[in-house]
PDB file of C-alpha atoms in Angstrom:
ATOM      1  CA  UNK A   1      -8.489   0.782   7.107  1.00 84.00           C
ATOM      2  CA  UNK A   2     -12.187   1.319   6.704  1.00 92.00           C
ATOM      3  CA  UNK A   3     -14.774   3.060   8.845  1.00 92.00           C
ATOM      4  CA  UNK A   4     -16.660   0.661  11.094  1.00 92.00           C
ATOM      5  CA  UNK A   5     -19.938   2.497  10.494  1.00 91.00           C
ATOM      6  CA  UNK A   6     -20.080   3.274   6.776  1.00 94.00           C
ATOM      7  CA  UNK A   7     -17.142   1.458   5.166  1.00 91.00           C
ATOM      8  CA  UNK A   8     -15.436   4.628   3.855  1.00 91.00           C
ATOM      9  CA  UNK A   9     -11.718   5.208   4.390  1.00 88.00           C
ATOM     10  CA  UNK A  10     -11.087   5.648   8.113  1.00 87.00           C
ATOM     11  CA  UNK A  11      -8.893   8.492   9.241  1.00 83.00           C
ATOM     12  CA  UNK A  12      -9.447   8.123  12.976  1.00 85.00           C
ATOM     13  CA  UNK A  13      -8.943   5.331  15.480  1.00 89.00           C
ATOM     14  CA  UNK A  14     -10.746   5.619  18.809  1.00 89.00           C
ATOM     15  CA  UNK A  15      -9.865   3.474  21.774  1.00 90.00           C
ATOM     16  CA  UNK A  16     -12.422   3.216  24.570  1.00 88.00           C
ATOM     17  CA  UNK A  17     -11.756   0.822  27.434  1.00 90.00           C
ATOM     18  CA  UNK A  18     -10.278  -2.145  25.569  1.00 89.00           C
ATOM     19  CA  UNK A  19     -12.253  -1.710  22.323  1.00 91.00           C
ATOM     20  CA  UNK A  20     -10.800  -0.051  19.223  1.00 93.00           C
ATOM     21  CA  UNK A  21     -13.029   1.517  16.564  1.00 93.00           C
ATOM     22  CA  UNK A  22     -12.157   3.163  13.268  1.00 93.00           C
ATOM     23  CA  UNK A  23     -14.125   6.093  11.829  1.00 91.00           C
ATOM     24  CA  UNK A  24     -14.198   8.406   8.842  1.00 87.00           C
ATOM     25  CA  UNK A  25     -14.544  12.128   9.715  1.00 83.00           C
ATOM     26  CA  UNK A  26     -18.322  12.154   9.148  1.00 86.00           C
ATOM     27  CA  UNK A  27     -19.032   9.102  11.309  1.00 90.00           C
ATOM     28  CA  UNK A  28     -16.651  10.351  14.006  1.00 87.00           C
ATOM     29  CA  UNK A  29     -18.710  13.536  14.281  1.00 86.00           C
ATOM     30  CA  UNK A  30     -21.931  11.523  14.395  1.00 90.00           C
ATOM     31  CA  UNK A  31     -20.600   9.199  17.093  1.00 90.00           C
ATOM     32  CA  UNK A  32     -18.849  11.874  19.178  1.00 85.00           C
ATOM     33  CA  UNK A  33     -20.610  15.157  18.274  1.00 86.00           C
ATOM     34  CA  UNK A  34     -19.086  17.147  21.131  1.00 82.00           C
ATOM     35  CA  UNK A  35     -15.524  16.599  19.864  1.00 79.00           C
ATOM     36  CA  UNK A  36     -16.059  18.035  16.363  1.00 76.00           C
ATOM     37  CA  UNK A  37     -12.744  16.496  15.255  1.00 78.00           C
ATOM     38  CA  UNK A  38     -14.040  15.500  11.836  1.00 70.00           C
ATOM     39  CA  UNK A  39     -15.133  19.072  11.145  1.00 69.00           C
ATOM     40  CA  UNK A  40     -11.741  20.355  12.274  1.00 72.00           C
ATOM     41  CA  UNK A  41      -9.978  17.905   9.969  1.00 71.00           C
ATOM     42  CA  UNK A  42     -12.165  18.895   7.030  1.00 66.00           C
ATOM     43  CA  UNK A  43     -11.422  22.585   7.676  1.00 64.00           C
ATOM     44  CA  UNK A  44      -7.667  21.861   7.557  1.00 62.00           C
ATOM     45  CA  UNK A  45      -8.067  19.931   4.306  1.00 62.00           C
ATOM     46  CA  UNK A  46     -10.087  22.783   2.812  1.00 55.00           C
ATOM     47  CA  UNK A  47      -7.637  25.433   4.010  1.00 49.00           C
ATOM     48  CA  UNK A  48      -4.621  23.419   2.873  1.00 50.00           C
ATOM     49  CA  UNK A  49      -5.928  23.510  -0.674  1.00 51.00           C
ATOM     50  CA  UNK A  50      -6.022  27.310  -0.649  1.00 59.00           C
ATOM     51  CA  UNK A  51      -2.761  27.678   1.291  1.00 75.00           C
ATOM     52  CA  UNK A  52      -4.096  29.543   4.327  1.00 83.00           C
ATOM     53  CA  UNK A  53      -3.713  28.442   7.929  1.00 84.00           C
ATOM     54  CA  UNK A  54      -7.163  28.166   9.546  1.00 81.00           C
ATOM     55  CA  UNK A  55      -5.675  28.943  12.967  1.00 84.00           C
ATOM     56  CA  UNK A  56      -3.715  32.152  12.383  1.00 89.00           C
ATOM     57  CA  UNK A  57      -4.682  33.175   8.846  1.00 87.00           C
ATOM     58  CA  UNK A  58      -1.084  33.130   7.569  1.00 88.00           C
ATOM     59  CA  UNK A  59      -0.852  32.192   3.900  1.00 87.00           C
ATOM     60  CA  UNK A  60       1.753  30.864   1.509  1.00 84.00           C
ATOM     61  CA  UNK A  61       2.464  34.317   0.070  1.00 85.00           C
ATOM     62  CA  UNK A  62       3.179  35.790   3.530  1.00 86.00           C
ATOM     63  CA  UNK A  63       5.512  32.885   4.270  1.00 84.00           C
ATOM     64  CA  UNK A  64       7.397  33.432   1.016  1.00 82.00           C
ATOM     65  CA  UNK A  65       7.696  37.189   1.620  1.00 85.00           C
ATOM     66  CA  UNK A  66       8.775  37.020   5.260  1.00 85.00           C
ATOM     67  CA  UNK A  67      10.508  33.642   5.471  1.00 81.00           C
ATOM     68  CA  UNK A  68       8.476  32.927   8.617  1.00 84.00           C
ATOM     69  CA  UNK A  69       5.245  31.197   9.583  1.00 84.00           C
ATOM     70  CA  UNK A  70       2.467  32.539  11.775  1.00 86.00           C
ATOM     71  CA  UNK A  71       2.096  29.522  14.075  1.00 88.00           C
ATOM     72  CA  UNK A  72       3.090  25.837  14.362  1.00 85.00           C
ATOM     73  CA  UNK A  73      -0.069  24.726  12.528  1.00 83.00           C
ATOM     74  CA  UNK A  74       1.119  26.538   9.390  1.00 83.00           C
ATOM     75  CA  UNK A  75       3.442  23.623   8.655  1.00 79.00           C
ATOM     76  CA  UNK A  76       0.371  21.478   7.975  1.00 78.00           C
ATOM     77  CA  UNK A  77      -1.845  24.107   6.354  1.00 79.00           C
ATOM     78  CA  UNK A  78       0.416  25.918   3.901  1.00 80.00           C
ATOM     79  CA  UNK A  79       1.376  24.699   0.455  1.00 78.00           C
ATOM     80  CA  UNK A  80       4.122  22.071   0.885  1.00 78.00           C
ATOM     81  CA  UNK A  81       6.002  23.485  -2.101  1.00 77.00           C
ATOM     82  CA  UNK A  82       6.998  26.560  -0.068  1.00 76.00           C
ATOM     83  CA  UNK A  83       9.145  24.702   2.502  1.00 76.00           C
ATOM     84  CA  UNK A  84      12.095  23.665   0.295  1.00 80.00           C
ATOM     85  CA  UNK A  85      12.599  27.389  -0.440  1.00 77.00           C
ATOM     86  CA  UNK A  86      13.472  27.750   3.278  1.00 75.00           C
ATOM     87  CA  UNK A  87      15.619  24.633   3.388  1.00 76.00           C
ATOM     88  CA  UNK A  88      12.869  22.656   5.157  1.00 73.00           C
ATOM     89  CA  UNK A  89      12.009  19.230   3.841  1.00 68.00           C
ATOM     90  CA  UNK A  90       8.880  17.854   5.473  1.00 63.00           C
ATOM     91  CA  UNK A  91       8.311  14.126   5.457  1.00 57.00           C
TER      92      UNK A  91
END
């Protein structure tokens, strides 16, 4: 799917009334600036690369040491390689 504004890969689908539009994160923020969803998505992508949850600050090392996560969003933010150590296989 491509963004309806710029042609980049679309990561968001917005449905208003009966119309459906697809947006990349940048165009979503330009079209709906109050939502700031594109910025939130980019922060998760950035944090995922370093293995730190942007919501609670928990990191991959803390998860390995304690065997626990700081919040539900950690499952998306932390390094996926840590989960099999706990018997969790994310799809």
